[in-house]
Amino acid sequence: MTSHTRILGPTHPETTAARHPAGPPAHARRPGARTRAHRVAAVRALPAAAPVLLMVVVALTDLLTPDWLHVSPVMAAVPVLAAVLLPWRPTAVLAGAAVGVTALLQWDAGQCGRPDSDVVLGTLLVVGLTSLAACSLRQRRERQLHQVRSVAETAQRALMHPLPRRLGALALRGVYLPAESEARIGGDFYEALHTPFGPRVLMGDVRGKGLPAVGASAALLGAFRELAHREPSLTTVAEELDERARRQIAAVDGTPDDRMADGTGALFTERFATALLVEFPPGEDLARIVHCGHPEPYVVRAGEVRPFEPEEPGAPLGLGDLLGARPVAETVPFVPGDRLVLYTDGFIEARDRRGRFYDLAAHLRTHAARPLEAMVTGLRRSLLHHVHGDLDDDAALVAVERLPEP
């Protein structure tokens, strides 16, 4: 996570994998869906066929070239390519086939028994065995990576409760997109609760990744779930979260023995979390927002999209005593039909292959007129399309819509 900047935009479309115990969804059974499935299967089969195609091309080339030119040594690339693309057993079959086909080519050319022929066959045998060892190591690493990702996903689900689809007069939709570049858990988190003081929503982002970020996220979420039901003041909730973040910093990094001249600890500049706390008071058409160093949310009203910039932005959680900025609650009108979009910087800092940032505001304007779930789904798809499915940082987004009173 990077430090807070004045880049505004909603970043968090949440999706929930729906299960179909009675079979695949109806759209998957349509002819068009079957055609797309066959096309995807054909594309995935191409890498598996590459070693076989290479073997055929080398064999035909060797047969068709003059006797003084032999390309059969290129057959050594077949088991190497198979080790990269295929499981262990197909790799072993192709390695043996490469040796057998090369021996037949040598016999056809009258090369059998000659020293250079024995060297070629011996080299193929060594390359084949090495490829099998490399393939076995690759598969073991893939299994380990799959286990790590599975544990990470399980921990993420245990950390963040499923986002409720309805809280009183509010409809909520969201998405959490983990980074694809590594199998580590990020520090993005969110929560939505129904409290005696009205629905309350938290969106946050812990600096860093891995277990320290998970521990900080768990501590802040646990504190929010308790404080949101107990404290009537949203600013008090933010202050308590800041205190909890500072205790978490001390627990992870240890208490510094030496203080700087101003009496503050140097460790507070290394670990922190940005957050947005939002409260929807019952019976009032407004939203109360506390900024804690987090990117400003977007307000969608009558198809128009604008950022809600705080007049007095607060310090990130964990840096309150260092920066001396107390949290301040500010209000924004929030009438039926209005939407509020909260997000983490994984949305606005995602880049495409040309280095261009994802323009969340522009995409939000494109989808603003759609139903809430369709809008969030559209934002998710456009983000993944922008980065070609490879996110460098976790991205989370929560969209809240005020529904008409019954």
Tab-separated table of C-alpha atoms in Angstrom:
chain	number	residue	atom	x	y	z
A	1	MET	CA	0.000	0.000	0.000
A	2	THR	CA	1.292	3.401	-0.788
A	3	SER	CA	0.833	6.622	1.106
A	4	HIS	CA	-2.395	8.558	0.610
A	5	THR	CA	-2.563	10.873	-2.362
A	6	ARG	CA	-5.251	13.094	-3.828
A	7	ILE	CA	-6.271	10.515	-6.359
A	8	LEU	CA	-9.949	9.874	-6.025
A	9	GLY	CA	-12.038	6.991	-7.117
A	10	PRO	CA	-14.030	4.006	-5.899
A	11	THR	CA	-12.101	0.791	-5.914
A	12	HIS	CA	-13.921	-2.163	-4.527
A	13	PRO	CA	-16.370	-4.396	-6.461
A	14	GLU	CA	-17.025	-7.570	-4.405
A	15	THR	CA	-18.059	-10.832	-5.955
A	16	THR	CA	-19.294	-14.005	-4.374
A	17	ALA	CA	-18.868	-17.318	-6.159
A	18	ALA	CA	-22.314	-18.743	-6.613
A	19	ARG	CA	-22.726	-22.490	-6.461
A	20	HIS	CA	-25.125	-24.430	-8.663
A	21	PRO	CA	-25.882	-27.771	-6.994
A	22	ALA	CA	-28.402	-28.635	-9.683
A	23	GLY	CA	-25.931	-28.223	-12.494
A	24	PRO	CA	-24.311	-25.416	-14.436
A	25	PRO	CA	-26.164	-22.132	-14.915
A	26	ALA	CA	-28.531	-21.784	-17.833
A	27	HIS	CA	-26.246	-19.459	-19.794
A	28	ALA	CA	-23.496	-22.119	-19.628
A	29	ARG	CA	-25.764	-24.565	-21.418
A	30	ARG	CA	-26.467	-22.289	-24.361
A	31	PRO	CA	-24.787	-23.108	-27.708
A	32	GLY	CA	-22.735	-19.915	-27.532
A	33	ALA	CA	-21.426	-20.842	-24.095
A	34	ARG	CA	-20.516	-24.333	-25.319
A	35	THR	CA	-18.677	-22.827	-28.276
A	36	ARG	CA	-16.672	-20.555	-25.987
A	37	ALA	CA	-15.877	-23.495	-23.700
A	38	HIS	CA	-14.629	-25.544	-26.646
A	39	ARG	CA	-12.548	-22.607	-27.826
A	40	VAL	CA	-10.952	-22.223	-24.386
A	41	ALA	CA	-10.267	-25.962	-24.212
A	42	ALA	CA	-8.628	-25.840	-27.640
A	43	VAL	CA	-6.400	-22.941	-26.602
A	44	ARG	CA	-5.324	-24.792	-23.458
A	45	ALA	CA	-4.523	-27.905	-25.508
A	46	LEU	CA	-2.039	-26.062	-27.722
A	47	PRO	CA	0.838	-26.015	-25.183
A	48	ALA	CA	0.357	-29.730	-24.530
A	49	ALA	CA	0.667	-30.449	-28.266
A	50	ALA	CA	3.790	-28.312	-28.705
A	51	PRO	CA	6.360	-31.033	-27.776
A	52	VAL	CA	4.661	-33.539	-30.099
A	53	LEU	CA	4.586	-31.022	-32.944
A	54	LEU	CA	8.262	-30.246	-32.366
A	55	MET	CA	9.139	-33.945	-32.534
A	56	VAL	CA	7.233	-34.375	-35.798
A	57	VAL	CA	8.825	-31.271	-37.350
A	58	VAL	CA	12.368	-32.372	-36.382
A	59	ALA	CA	11.813	-35.908	-37.674
A	60	LEU	CA	10.376	-34.749	-41.020
A	61	THR	CA	13.114	-32.160	-41.442
A	62	ASP	CA	15.812	-34.749	-40.802
A	63	LEU	CA	14.248	-37.138	-43.331
A	64	LEU	CA	13.889	-34.485	-46.022
A	65	THR	CA	17.305	-32.838	-45.718
A	66	PRO	CA	20.450	-34.139	-47.489
A	67	ASP	CA	22.501	-36.930	-45.865
A	68	TRP	CA	25.263	-34.512	-44.853
A	69	LEU	CA	22.825	-32.410	-42.791
A	70	HIS	CA	21.283	-33.971	-39.682
A	71	VAL	CA	18.980	-32.023	-37.378
A	72	SER	CA	18.119	-34.941	-35.099
A	73	PRO	CA	20.149	-33.441	-32.178
A	74	VAL	CA	17.449	-30.759	-31.985
A	75	MET	CA	15.216	-33.572	-30.673
A	76	ALA	CA	16.773	-32.825	-27.241
A	77	ALA	CA	14.434	-29.830	-27.020
A	78	VAL	CA	11.377	-32.130	-26.912
A	79	PRO	CA	11.781	-33.417	-23.309
A	80	VAL	CA	12.854	-29.954	-22.157
A	81	LEU	CA	9.699	-28.387	-23.586
A	82	ALA	CA	7.570	-31.210	-22.185
A	83	ALA	CA	9.058	-30.686	-18.700
A	84	VAL	CA	7.917	-27.061	-18.816
A	85	LEU	CA	4.391	-27.690	-20.081
A	86	LEU	CA	3.324	-31.216	-19.110
A	87	PRO	CA	3.075	-33.471	-16.044
A	88	TRP	CA	5.719	-36.054	-15.184
A	89	ARG	CA	4.265	-39.089	-16.988
A	90	PRO	CA	3.720	-37.429	-20.401
A	91	THR	CA	7.207	-35.944	-20.073
A	92	ALA	CA	8.668	-39.405	-19.495
A	93	VAL	CA	6.781	-40.794	-22.517
A	94	LEU	CA	7.955	-37.970	-24.776
A	95	ALA	CA	11.554	-38.258	-23.516
A	96	GLY	CA	11.556	-41.981	-24.383
A	97	ALA	CA	9.872	-41.271	-27.714
A	98	ALA	CA	12.511	-38.651	-28.544
A	99	VAL	CA	15.297	-41.195	-27.954
A	100	GLY	CA	13.448	-43.860	-29.980
A	101	VAL	CA	12.672	-41.589	-32.936
A	102	THR	CA	16.244	-40.307	-32.992
A	103	ALA	CA	17.577	-43.884	-33.007
A	104	LEU	CA	15.308	-44.705	-35.980
A	105	LEU	CA	16.520	-41.621	-37.821
A	106	GLN	CA	20.126	-42.613	-37.156
A	107	TRP	CA	19.414	-46.166	-38.408
A	108	ASP	CA	17.707	-44.833	-41.534
A	109	ALA	CA	20.738	-42.657	-42.284
A	110	GLY	CA	23.175	-45.534	-41.635
A	111	GLN	CA	24.622	-43.769	-38.620
A	112	CYS	CA	23.989	-46.498	-36.002
A	113	GLY	CA	27.100	-47.700	-34.200
A	114	ARG	CA	29.163	-44.650	-35.089
A	115	PRO	CA	30.662	-42.610	-32.241
A	116	ASP	CA	28.825	-39.400	-33.158
A	117	SER	CA	25.524	-41.304	-33.184
A	118	ASP	CA	26.228	-42.761	-29.742
A	119	VAL	CA	27.044	-39.275	-28.451
A	120	VAL	CA	23.733	-37.921	-29.768
A	121	LEU	CA	21.721	-40.756	-28.193
A	122	GLY	CA	23.622	-40.468	-24.913
A	123	THR	CA	22.994	-36.731	-24.839
A	124	LEU	CA	19.299	-37.280	-25.445
A	125	LEU	CA	19.177	-39.787	-22.605
A	126	VAL	CA	20.874	-37.374	-20.187
A	127	VAL	CA	18.650	-34.480	-21.265
A	128	GLY	CA	15.575	-36.680	-20.854
A	129	LEU	CA	16.506	-37.713	-17.302
A	130	THR	CA	17.320	-34.109	-16.389
A	131	SER	CA	13.990	-32.978	-17.815
A	132	LEU	CA	12.160	-35.564	-15.719
A	133	ALA	CA	13.892	-34.297	-12.583
A	134	ALA	CA	13.053	-30.690	-13.486
A	135	CYS	CA	9.442	-31.623	-14.202
A	136	SER	CA	9.122	-33.374	-10.850
A	137	LEU	CA	10.554	-30.327	-9.068
A	138	ARG	CA	8.220	-28.004	-10.959
A	139	GLN	CA	5.148	-30.031	-10.027
A	140	ARG	CA	6.208	-30.120	-6.386
A	141	ARG	CA	6.593	-26.339	-6.349
A	142	GLU	CA	3.206	-25.928	-8.023
A	143	ARG	CA	1.581	-28.099	-5.350
A	144	GLN	CA	3.237	-26.067	-2.622
A	145	LEU	CA	2.099	-22.815	-4.228
A	146	HIS	CA	-1.446	-24.163	-4.551
A	147	GLN	CA	-1.451	-25.076	-0.850
A	148	VAL	CA	-0.154	-21.646	0.114
A	149	ARG	CA	-2.827	-19.935	-1.968
A	150	SER	CA	-5.497	-22.185	-0.502
A	151	VAL	CA	-4.389	-21.318	3.028
A	152	ALA	CA	-4.266	-17.634	2.105
A	153	GLU	CA	-7.795	-17.704	0.692
A	154	THR	CA	-9.084	-19.557	3.752
A	155	ALA	CA	-7.426	-17.066	6.084
A	156	GLN	CA	-8.869	-14.167	4.075
A	157	ARG	CA	-12.381	-15.610	4.289
A	158	ALA	CA	-11.994	-16.183	8.029
A	159	LEU	CA	-10.698	-12.650	8.483
A	160	MET	CA	-13.451	-10.840	6.571
A	161	HIS	CA	-17.065	-11.790	7.008
A	162	PRO	CA	-19.236	-11.936	3.885
A	163	LEU	CA	-20.568	-8.501	3.066
A	164	PRO	CA	-24.318	-8.300	3.807
A	165	ARG	CA	-26.423	-7.509	0.769
A	166	ARG	CA	-28.865	-5.422	2.791
A	167	LEU	CA	-28.599	-3.321	5.974
A	168	GLY	CA	-31.905	-1.638	6.719
A	169	ALA	CA	-32.533	0.871	3.929
A	170	LEU	CA	-29.092	0.249	2.416
A	171	ALA	CA	-28.091	-2.159	-0.347
A	172	LEU	CA	-24.443	-3.204	-0.401
A	173	ARG	CA	-22.269	-4.889	-2.997
A	174	GLY	CA	-18.542	-5.345	-3.026
A	175	VAL	CA	-15.582	-7.313	-4.298
A	176	TYR	CA	-12.156	-8.344	-3.117
A	177	LEU	CA	-9.526	-9.107	-5.772
A	178	PRO	CA	-6.267	-10.642	-4.514
A	179	ALA	CA	-2.998	-9.853	-6.239
A	180	GLU	CA	-2.009	-12.480	-8.806
A	181	SER	CA	1.725	-11.765	-8.721
A	182	GLU	CA	2.307	-13.532	-5.399
A	183	ALA	CA	0.572	-15.960	-3.069
A	184	ARG	CA	0.629	-13.681	-0.037
A	185	ILE	CA	-2.346	-12.163	1.708
A	186	GLY	CA	-2.703	-8.430	1.420
A	187	GLY	CA	-3.838	-5.911	3.989
A	188	ASP	CA	-7.113	-4.740	2.394
A	189	PHE	CA	-10.160	-5.212	4.609
A	190	TYR	CA	-13.769	-4.090	4.952
A	191	GLU	CA	-16.754	-4.639	7.225
A	192	ALA	CA	-20.409	-3.570	7.341
A	193	LEU	CA	-22.456	-3.825	10.538
A	194	HIS	CA	-25.954	-3.002	11.741
A	195	THR	CA	-25.486	-1.139	15.040
A	196	PRO	CA	-27.741	0.730	17.512
A	197	PHE	CA	-26.456	3.945	15.902
A	198	GLY	CA	-27.317	2.906	12.360
A	199	PRO	CA	-25.401	0.931	9.748
A	200	ARG	CA	-21.639	1.430	9.925
A	201	VAL	CA	-19.094	0.538	7.255
A	202	LEU	CA	-15.308	0.265	7.498
A	203	MET	CA	-12.912	0.206	4.538
A	204	GLY	CA	-9.185	-0.038	5.220
A	205	ASP	CA	-5.786	-0.913	3.848
A	206	VAL	CA	-2.804	-1.964	5.957
A	207	ARG	CA	0.615	-1.043	4.660
A	208	GLY	CA	2.546	-4.134	3.567
A	209	LYS	CA	1.670	-7.772	3.003
A	210	GLY	CA	2.070	-11.146	4.621
A	211	LEU	CA	1.453	-12.166	8.238
A	212	PRO	CA	2.117	-8.723	9.766
A	213	ALA	CA	-0.552	-7.198	7.517
A	214	VAL	CA	-2.959	-10.031	8.341
A	215	GLY	CA	-2.390	-9.547	12.064
A	216	ALA	CA	-3.005	-5.803	11.793
A	217	SER	CA	-6.157	-6.337	9.691
A	218	ALA	CA	-7.503	-8.893	12.177
A	219	ALA	CA	-6.832	-6.559	15.115
A	220	LEU	CA	-8.507	-3.584	13.439
A	221	LEU	CA	-11.519	-5.585	12.255
A	222	GLY	CA	-11.993	-7.128	15.702
A	223	ALA	CA	-11.773	-3.721	17.341
A	224	PHE	CA	-14.232	-2.179	14.882
A	225	ARG	CA	-16.760	-4.959	15.381
A	226	GLU	CA	-16.695	-4.276	19.112
A	227	LEU	CA	-16.467	-0.470	19.053
A	228	ALA	CA	-19.121	0.012	16.357
A	229	HIS	CA	-21.772	-1.452	18.678
A	230	ARG	CA	-20.519	0.284	21.817
A	231	GLU	CA	-19.422	3.814	20.914
A	232	PRO	CA	-22.092	6.324	19.838
A	233	SER	CA	-19.477	8.671	18.336
A	234	LEU	CA	-17.843	7.645	15.058
A	235	THR	CA	-14.807	9.822	15.823
A	236	THR	CA	-14.330	7.940	19.088
A	237	VAL	CA	-14.370	4.705	17.118
A	238	ALA	CA	-11.638	6.113	14.856
A	239	GLU	CA	-9.546	7.225	17.851
A	240	GLU	CA	-9.817	3.806	19.452
A	241	LEU	CA	-8.823	2.156	16.178
A	242	ASP	CA	-5.784	4.426	16.008
A	243	GLU	CA	-4.812	3.345	19.518
A	244	ARG	CA	-5.301	-0.306	18.580
A	245	ALA	CA	-3.126	0.191	15.478
A	246	ARG	CA	-0.329	1.711	17.592
A	247	ARG	CA	-0.468	-1.221	19.985
A	248	GLN	CA	-0.294	-3.580	17.021
A	249	ILE	CA	2.760	-1.735	15.708
A	250	ALA	CA	4.472	-2.077	19.072
A	251	ALA	CA	3.596	-5.787	19.216
A	252	VAL	CA	5.047	-6.446	15.761
A	253	ASP	CA	8.121	-4.226	15.842
A	254	GLY	CA	8.788	-3.989	19.561
A	255	THR	CA	8.851	-0.847	21.666
A	256	PRO	CA	11.744	1.420	20.628
A	257	ASP	CA	14.295	2.109	23.373
A	258	ASP	CA	15.421	5.401	21.886
A	259	ARG	CA	13.075	8.226	21.076
A	260	MET	CA	13.606	11.041	18.655
A	261	ALA	CA	13.980	14.621	19.802
A	262	ASP	CA	10.235	15.294	19.617
A	263	GLY	CA	9.460	12.244	21.738
A	264	THR	CA	7.847	10.184	18.987
A	265	GLY	CA	8.911	6.724	17.939
A	266	ALA	CA	10.522	6.142	14.572
A	267	LEU	CA	8.593	2.924	14.098
A	268	PHE	CA	5.320	4.773	13.495
A	269	THR	CA	6.587	5.960	10.122
A	270	GLU	CA	7.019	2.362	8.942
A	271	ARG	CA	3.680	0.723	9.702
A	272	PHE	CA	0.187	2.178	9.471
A	273	ALA	CA	-3.250	1.629	7.951
A	274	THR	CA	-5.524	3.969	6.048
A	275	ALA	CA	-9.242	3.711	6.646
A	276	LEU	CA	-12.660	5.185	5.950
A	277	LEU	CA	-15.413	4.935	8.566
A	278	VAL	CA	-18.952	5.623	7.374
A	279	GLU	CA	-22.133	5.879	9.424
A	280	PHE	CA	-25.703	6.159	8.185
A	281	PRO	CA	-27.778	7.623	11.054
A	282	PRO	CA	-31.321	6.220	11.178
A	283	GLY	CA	-34.012	8.625	10.036
A	284	GLU	CA	-31.531	11.023	8.400
A	285	ASP	CA	-30.764	11.318	4.694
A	286	LEU	CA	-27.032	11.727	5.160
A	287	ALA	CA	-23.818	9.788	5.562
A	288	ARG	CA	-21.275	10.647	8.240
A	289	ILE	CA	-17.694	9.956	7.117
A	290	VAL	CA	-14.389	9.923	8.999
A	291	HIS	CA	-11.266	9.960	6.799
A	292	CYS	CA	-8.110	8.363	8.161
A	293	GLY	CA	-5.615	8.947	5.372
A	294	HIS	CA	-7.650	6.854	2.913
A	295	PRO	CA	-8.560	7.734	-0.708
A	296	GLU	CA	-11.770	9.765	-0.757
A	297	PRO	CA	-14.984	7.939	-1.665
A	298	TYR	CA	-17.127	8.724	-4.672
A	299	VAL	CA	-20.718	9.898	-4.424
A	300	VAL	CA	-22.966	8.835	-7.309
A	301	ARG	CA	-26.116	10.940	-7.581
A	302	ALA	CA	-28.479	11.069	-10.574
A	303	GLY	CA	-25.798	9.571	-12.831
A	304	GLU	CA	-23.163	12.120	-11.792
A	305	VAL	CA	-19.969	11.034	-10.064
A	306	ARG	CA	-17.968	13.270	-7.758
A	307	PRO	CA	-15.395	12.640	-5.027
A	308	PHE	CA	-16.162	13.585	-1.444
A	309	GLU	CA	-13.037	15.433	-0.344
A	310	PRO	CA	-12.677	16.046	3.399
A	311	GLU	CA	-12.036	19.552	4.662
A	312	GLU	CA	-9.987	18.134	7.538
A	313	PRO	CA	-8.495	14.746	6.574
A	314	GLY	CA	-7.347	12.661	9.504
A	315	ALA	CA	-4.090	10.807	9.968
A	316	PRO	CA	-3.721	7.140	9.015
A	317	LEU	CA	-4.384	4.676	11.822
A	318	GLY	CA	-1.229	4.236	13.865
A	319	LEU	CA	0.111	7.725	13.089
A	320	GLY	CA	-2.360	9.797	15.086
A	321	ASP	CA	0.035	10.821	17.853
A	322	LEU	CA	2.877	11.362	15.385
A	323	LEU	CA	0.960	13.723	13.084
A	324	GLY	CA	-1.242	15.300	15.751
A	325	ALA	CA	-4.348	15.163	13.542
A	326	ARG	CA	-7.555	14.147	15.317
A	327	PRO	CA	-10.282	12.402	13.324
A	328	VAL	CA	-13.157	14.621	12.224
A	329	ALA	CA	-16.599	13.458	11.096
A	330	GLU	CA	-18.029	15.180	8.039
A	331	THR	CA	-21.450	14.681	6.505
A	332	VAL	CA	-22.645	14.348	2.932
A	333	PRO	CA	-26.312	14.250	1.794
A	334	PHE	CA	-27.361	10.691	1.043
A	335	VAL	CA	-30.923	10.444	-0.219
A	336	PRO	CA	-32.737	7.478	-1.808
A	337	GLY	CA	-31.042	6.562	-5.080
A	338	ASP	CA	-27.647	7.905	-4.034
A	339	ARG	CA	-24.617	5.628	-3.983
A	340	LEU	CA	-21.372	5.798	-2.043
A	341	VAL	CA	-18.344	3.927	-3.397
A	342	LEU	CA	-15.431	3.070	-1.084
A	343	TYR	CA	-12.239	1.470	-2.379
A	344	THR	CA	-8.582	0.762	-1.705
A	345	ASP	CA	-5.650	2.026	-3.721
A	346	GLY	CA	-5.373	-1.290	-5.553
A	347	PHE	CA	-8.078	0.040	-7.878
A	348	ILE	CA	-6.725	3.504	-8.631
A	349	GLU	CA	-3.053	2.459	-8.782
A	350	ALA	CA	-3.507	-0.557	-11.068
A	351	ARG	CA	-1.564	-0.099	-14.309
A	352	ASP	CA	-1.836	-1.626	-17.728
A	353	ARG	CA	1.126	-2.806	-19.804
A	354	ARG	CA	1.784	0.758	-20.937
A	355	GLY	CA	1.972	2.009	-17.374
A	356	ARG	CA	-1.382	3.835	-17.459
A	357	PHE	CA	-3.408	3.960	-14.238
A	358	TYR	CA	-6.924	2.566	-14.070
A	359	ASP	CA	-9.331	5.523	-14.282
A	360	LEU	CA	-11.895	4.478	-11.723
A	361	ALA	CA	-13.894	7.698	-11.986
A	362	ALA	CA	-14.327	7.328	-15.747
A	363	HIS	CA	-15.401	3.683	-15.478
A	364	LEU	CA	-17.736	4.553	-12.636
A	365	ARG	CA	-19.441	7.144	-14.815
A	366	THR	CA	-19.823	4.501	-17.518
A	367	HIS	CA	-21.614	2.101	-15.155
A	368	ALA	CA	-23.360	4.623	-12.882
A	369	ALA	CA	-26.789	4.210	-14.489
A	370	ARG	CA	-26.780	0.429	-14.122
A	371	PRO	CA	-28.216	-1.488	-11.143
A	372	LEU	CA	-25.902	-1.660	-8.153
A	373	GLU	CA	-24.760	-5.246	-8.682
A	374	ALA	CA	-24.249	-4.700	-12.415
A	375	MET	CA	-22.241	-1.561	-11.683
A	376	VAL	CA	-19.910	-3.389	-9.283
A	377	THR	CA	-19.533	-6.319	-11.671
A	378	GLY	CA	-18.716	-3.929	-14.503
A	379	LEU	CA	-16.030	-2.214	-12.422
A	380	ARG	CA	-14.497	-5.550	-11.523
A	381	ARG	CA	-14.388	-6.711	-15.141
A	382	SER	CA	-13.000	-3.434	-16.430
A	383	LEU	CA	-10.216	-3.487	-13.804
A	384	LEU	CA	-9.198	-7.042	-14.685
A	385	HIS	CA	-9.314	-6.158	-18.379
A	386	HIS	CA	-7.142	-3.112	-17.752
A	387	VAL	CA	-4.404	-5.145	-16.035
A	388	HIS	CA	-4.899	-8.204	-18.284
A	389	GLY	CA	-5.846	-10.306	-15.248
A	390	ASP	CA	-2.571	-9.665	-13.389
A	391	LEU	CA	-2.987	-7.406	-10.352
A	392	ASP	CA	0.160	-6.261	-8.572
A	393	ASP	CA	-1.742	-5.291	-5.425
A	394	ASP	CA	-4.941	-6.401	-3.745
A	395	ALA	CA	-7.996	-4.351	-4.684
A	396	ALA	CA	-11.217	-3.999	-2.708
A	397	LEU	CA	-14.385	-2.002	-3.304
A	398	VAL	CA	-17.710	-1.578	-1.512
A	399	ALA	CA	-20.695	0.212	-3.052
A	400	VAL	CA	-23.620	1.348	-0.857
A	401	GLU	CA	-26.983	2.521	-2.207
A	402	ARG	CA	-29.769	4.223	-0.254
A	403	LEU	CA	-33.031	2.469	-1.092
A	404	PRO	CA	-36.433	4.211	-1.097
A	405	GLU	CA	-38.265	4.002	2.216
A	406	PRO	CA	-41.053	1.392	2.214
